Short mmCIF file of C-alpha atoms in Angstrom, two decimals:
data_model
loop_
_atom_site.label_atom_id
_atom_site.label_comp_id
_atom_site.label_asym_id
_atom_site.label_seq_id
_atom_site.Cartn_x
_atom_site.Cartn_y
_atom_site.Cartn_z
CA MET P 1 20.85 7.08 -44.84
CA LYS P 2 20.18 3.36 -44.55
CA ALA P 3 22.29 0.78 -42.78
CA ASN P 4 21.72 -2.68 -41.39
CA ILE P 5 21.99 -3.30 -37.68
CA ALA P 6 22.17 -6.59 -35.85
CA LYS P 7 18.88 -7.67 -34.35
CA LYS P 8 19.03 -7.35 -30.59
CA VAL P 9 16.75 -9.16 -28.20
CA LEU P 10 16.53 -7.71 -24.72
CA LEU P 11 14.44 -8.30 -21.65
CA CYS P 12 12.40 -5.59 -20.02
CA THR P 13 10.34 -5.76 -16.85
CA LEU P 14 6.87 -5.70 -18.28
CA THR P 15 3.55 -7.43 -17.82
CA ALA P 16 1.33 -8.34 -20.73
CA ALA P 17 -1.56 -6.43 -19.17
CA LEU P 18 0.40 -3.19 -19.29
CA LEU P 19 2.00 -3.65 -22.70
CA VAL P 20 -0.71 -1.90 -24.65
CA ALA P 21 -3.09 0.56 -23.07
CA PRO P 22 -6.35 0.89 -25.03
CA ALA P 23 -6.70 3.81 -27.39
CA THR P 24 -7.82 6.84 -25.41
CA GLY P 25 -11.06 7.21 -27.27
CA VAL P 26 -11.93 6.70 -30.91
CA LEU P 27 -14.28 8.61 -33.15
CA ALA P 28 -15.52 6.69 -36.17
CA ALA P 29 -16.79 8.65 -39.13
CA GLY P 30 -17.71 5.54 -41.04
CA SER P 31 -15.03 3.22 -42.33
CA GLY P 32 -13.39 5.73 -44.61
CA ALA P 33 -10.59 8.25 -44.30
CA GLY P 34 -12.50 10.17 -41.63
CA THR P 35 -11.64 7.60 -38.99
CA LYS P 36 -9.23 9.05 -36.45
CA ALA P 37 -8.07 8.75 -32.87
CA VAL P 38 -9.05 11.42 -30.39
CA GLY P 39 -8.45 12.02 -26.71
CA GLY P 40 -10.76 11.50 -23.81
CA GLY P 41 -12.63 8.69 -22.09
CA ASP P 42 -11.52 5.99 -19.68
CA SER P 43 -9.82 2.78 -20.70
CA GLY P 44 -12.95 0.64 -20.43
CA SER P 45 -15.11 2.87 -22.62
CA SER P 46 -12.18 3.47 -24.97
CA LYS P 47 -11.78 -0.22 -25.63
CA SER P 48 -15.48 -0.56 -26.33
CA LYS P 49 -15.25 2.25 -28.87
CA VAL P 50 -12.45 0.46 -30.68
CA GLU P 51 -14.50 -2.74 -30.67
CA GLU P 52 -17.50 -0.84 -32.07
CA ILE P 53 -15.42 0.30 -35.03
CA ILE P 54 -14.17 -3.22 -35.62
CA ASP P 55 -17.69 -4.65 -35.44
CA SER P 56 -19.18 -2.01 -37.73
CA ASN P 57 -16.33 -2.37 -40.21
CA SER P 58 -16.66 -6.14 -40.19
CA SER P 59 -20.41 -5.94 -40.77
CA ALA P 60 -20.03 -3.47 -43.61
CA GLN P 61 -17.39 -5.57 -45.29
CA SER P 62 -19.23 -8.85 -44.81
CA GLY P 63 -21.99 -7.44 -46.98
CA GLN P 64 -19.35 -6.87 -49.66
CA GLY P 65 -17.84 -10.32 -49.12
CA SER P 66 -14.46 -8.98 -48.03
CA VAL P 67 -13.90 -10.08 -44.44
CA SER P 68 -16.50 -12.52 -43.19
CA GLY P 69 -18.61 -13.05 -46.27
CA GLY P 70 -16.59 -15.76 -47.97
CA ALA P 71 -14.63 -14.11 -50.78
CA SER P 72 -11.58 -12.14 -49.71
CA SER P 73 -10.26 -8.72 -50.64
CA SER P 74 -6.55 -8.26 -51.32
CA VAL P 75 -6.55 -4.59 -50.30
CA ALA P 76 -7.65 -3.05 -47.02
CA SER P 77 -10.67 -0.80 -47.46
CA VAL P 78 -10.07 1.59 -44.55
CA PRO P 79 -8.72 4.30 -44.27
CA ALA P 80 -5.97 6.52 -45.74
CA THR P 81 -3.60 5.41 -42.97
CA SER P 82 -3.63 1.85 -44.39
CA SER P 83 -1.16 2.76 -47.11
CA VAL P 84 2.48 3.86 -47.19
CA ALA P 85 4.25 5.52 -50.13
CA GLY P 86 1.60 4.20 -52.51
CA VAL P 87 1.65 0.67 -51.07
CA LYS P 88 -1.72 -0.45 -49.70
CA SER P 89 -2.02 -2.89 -46.84
CA SER P 90 -2.89 -6.44 -47.84
CA LEU P 91 -5.17 -6.90 -44.81
CA ALA P 92 -8.53 -5.44 -44.05
CA GLY P 93 -8.78 -3.98 -40.57
CA VAL P 94 -8.91 -0.91 -38.39
CA TYR P 95 -6.07 1.47 -39.26
CA LEU P 96 -6.00 4.38 -36.81
CA ALA P 97 -2.28 5.16 -36.43
CA SER P 98 -2.08 8.87 -37.15
CA ASN P 99 1.31 9.63 -35.54
CA VAL P 100 3.19 7.89 -38.38
CA ASN P 101 2.86 8.49 -42.11
CA GLY P 102 0.76 5.43 -42.81
CA THR P 103 1.08 1.71 -42.08
CA ALA P 104 0.83 -1.25 -44.46
CA ILE P 105 1.19 -4.99 -44.05
CA THR P 106 2.94 -6.03 -47.25
CA THR P 107 2.88 -9.82 -46.89
CA GLY P 108 0.07 -11.17 -49.05
CA LEU P 109 -3.31 -12.08 -47.62
CA SER P 110 -3.19 -15.66 -48.93
CA THR P 111 0.37 -16.11 -47.67
CA ILE P 112 -0.67 -15.15 -44.14
CA SER P 113 -3.80 -17.31 -44.33
CA ASP P 114 -1.81 -20.34 -45.48
CA SER P 115 1.19 -19.92 -43.17
CA TYR P 116 -1.01 -19.44 -40.08
CA GLY P 117 -3.38 -22.26 -40.99
CA LEU P 118 -6.59 -20.23 -41.23
CA ALA P 119 -9.74 -22.22 -41.97
CA ASN P 120 -12.55 -21.40 -44.37
CA GLY P 121 -14.44 -18.38 -43.10
CA GLU P 122 -11.40 -17.04 -41.23
CA LYS P 123 -9.69 -13.96 -42.66
CA PRO P 124 -6.50 -12.19 -41.50
CA TYR P 125 -7.33 -8.85 -39.90
CA ALA P 126 -5.25 -6.00 -38.47
CA ARG P 127 -5.84 -3.44 -35.73
CA ILE P 128 -3.29 -0.61 -35.71
CA TYR P 129 -3.50 2.54 -33.61
CA ASN P 130 -1.35 5.07 -31.78
CA MET P 131 0.38 4.10 -28.56
CA ASP P 132 0.00 6.53 -25.66
CA GLY P 133 3.35 6.52 -23.86
CA LYS P 134 1.81 7.91 -20.69
CA LYS P 135 -0.71 5.10 -20.41
CA SER P 136 1.62 2.37 -21.68
CA TYR P 137 4.45 3.72 -19.55
CA LEU P 138 6.23 0.38 -19.08
CA ALA P 139 6.32 -0.24 -22.82
CA GLN P 140 7.57 3.33 -23.29
CA ALA P 141 10.34 2.71 -20.75
CA CYS P 142 11.41 -0.43 -22.64
CA ILE P 143 11.51 1.53 -25.89
CA GLU P 144 13.59 4.32 -24.40
CA ASN P 145 16.00 1.90 -22.73
CA ALA P 146 16.53 0.01 -25.97
CA ALA P 147 17.06 3.23 -27.91
CA ALA P 148 19.49 4.57 -25.31
CA SER P 149 21.54 1.36 -25.45
CA MET P 150 22.17 2.10 -29.14
CA GLY P 151 22.66 5.84 -28.78
CA ALA P 152 19.39 6.32 -30.64
CA VAL P 153 16.42 8.65 -30.27
CA ALA P 154 12.98 7.10 -29.80
CA GLY P 155 10.11 8.38 -31.91
CA PRO P 156 6.41 7.65 -32.44
CA ALA P 157 5.06 4.26 -31.39
CA ILE P 158 2.07 2.27 -32.58
CA ASN P 159 0.08 -0.66 -31.25
CA VAL P 160 -0.28 -3.47 -33.79
CA GLU P 161 -2.55 -6.49 -33.40
CA ILE P 162 -2.47 -9.00 -36.26
CA GLY P 163 -5.16 -11.60 -35.93
CA LYS P 164 -8.12 -13.11 -37.69
CA MET P 165 -11.80 -12.34 -38.09
CA ALA P 166 -14.25 -15.24 -37.93
CA SER P 167 -18.04 -14.87 -37.66
CA GLY P 168 -17.57 -11.22 -36.75
CA LYS P 169 -15.19 -12.02 -33.87
CA PHE P 170 -11.57 -10.88 -33.73
CA SER P 171 -8.81 -12.93 -32.12
CA LEU P 172 -5.03 -12.68 -32.22
CA LEU P 173 -2.92 -15.02 -34.30
CA PRO P 174 0.09 -16.63 -32.56
CA ALA P 175 3.23 -14.54 -32.17
CA ASP P 176 5.51 -17.49 -32.99
CA GLY P 177 4.27 -17.92 -36.55
CA ALA P 178 5.70 -17.15 -39.98
CA PRO P 179 7.29 -13.76 -40.81
CA ILE P 180 5.04 -10.87 -41.76
CA SER P 181 6.39 -7.66 -43.28
CA LEU P 182 5.16 -4.29 -42.02
CA LYS P 183 5.91 -0.94 -43.67
CA VAL P 184 5.65 2.32 -41.69
CA GLY P 185 5.90 5.84 -43.05
CA ILE P 186 8.30 8.15 -41.19
CA PRO P 187 6.48 11.36 -40.20
CA LYS P 188 8.07 14.64 -41.25
CA SER P 189 8.42 15.63 -37.60
CA PHE P 190 10.79 12.67 -37.02
CA ALA P 191 12.51 12.47 -40.40
CA GLN P 192 16.23 13.27 -40.65
CA SER P 193 18.24 12.66 -43.79
CA ASP P 194 21.55 11.91 -42.07
CA LYS P 195 20.16 9.27 -39.69
CA THR P 196 19.62 5.54 -39.85
CA PHE P 197 16.17 4.29 -38.87
CA ALA P 198 15.07 1.07 -37.21
CA VAL P 199 12.19 -0.18 -35.05
CA VAL P 200 12.02 -1.25 -31.41
CA ALA P 201 9.41 -3.98 -30.88
CA VAL P 202 7.99 -4.73 -27.42
CA ARG P 203 6.02 -7.94 -26.95
CA PRO P 204 3.93 -9.15 -24.00
CA GLY P 205 6.24 -10.68 -21.43
CA GLY P 206 8.89 -8.00 -21.88
CA VAL P 207 10.83 -9.27 -24.90
CA VAL P 208 12.28 -6.27 -26.74
CA SER P 209 13.70 -6.57 -30.26
CA VAL P 210 15.46 -4.05 -32.46
CA LEU P 211 14.36 -4.71 -36.03
CA THR P 212 16.36 -3.70 -39.09
CA ASP P 213 14.95 -1.52 -41.86
CA VAL P 214 15.07 -3.67 -44.99
CA ASP P 215 13.94 -1.15 -47.61
CA THR P 216 15.87 1.62 -49.38
CA ASP P 217 13.23 4.36 -49.22
CA PRO P 218 14.41 7.15 -46.88
CA ASN P 219 10.78 7.97 -46.06
CA THR P 220 9.75 4.54 -44.81
CA VAL P 221 10.85 1.71 -42.55
CA THR P 222 10.04 -1.88 -43.54
CA PHE P 223 10.69 -4.71 -41.11
CA ASP P 224 9.85 -8.35 -40.60
CA THR P 225 7.80 -9.38 -37.59
CA THR P 226 5.12 -11.96 -36.79
CA ALA P 227 1.43 -11.88 -35.94
CA GLY P 228 0.00 -11.30 -32.47
CA GLN P 229 0.28 -8.16 -30.39
CA ALA P 230 3.22 -5.78 -30.11
CA VAL P 231 4.22 -2.15 -29.77
CA TYR P 232 6.52 -0.84 -32.50
CA ALA P 233 8.45 2.41 -32.11
CA LEU P 234 10.56 4.20 -34.71
CA ILE P 235 14.10 5.03 -33.61
CA LYS P 236 16.91 6.95 -35.34
CA TYR P 237 20.64 7.08 -34.67
#
């Protein structure tokens, strides 16, 4: 069942430093479908592992001219989690979110480049991975509070960083830019045919938004957001 809900903006006591805890360890089996998130490791080493994947992926793609080599690619090259219901993400990047049924940025590469004023040699780039509610406990509390205020149940959450790659370096794009559409596949473990789905977004600084599902596919949630860093959690009610 699909239904529109009014977008709500709430405030939650949250510091930017505790919004997104680093992935708790990442094992890279190349830049293909073998890439996955695994447990273990401290936050410092975990972050370095994520950066290693980004660096290796960027280097591999620069040789193909897809991220930092001049010409751009319209379809992300890694991995299976960068597509949803047959729709491939428009951005290259590191797609490690395994607790949802795929993620895809559906706004076009050139549209994002133009609307965010990217220069020659700068390419939009995404980093998407699972959120650990125990490590990002303040973000998890914001999600649960927002869900409870609507009589909803909170589900899996992902960290999303939409930025740019330039000379092999990643940096976030501004969060107050043009709209970007993100599609997320609902995992079977959270799916329920008689429920309405939406997304709770938590941004640094504690701004919490409830975002409406704008598609008609009962297996996916598509919502409009912006670049920068945020946690997005599926909810159902």
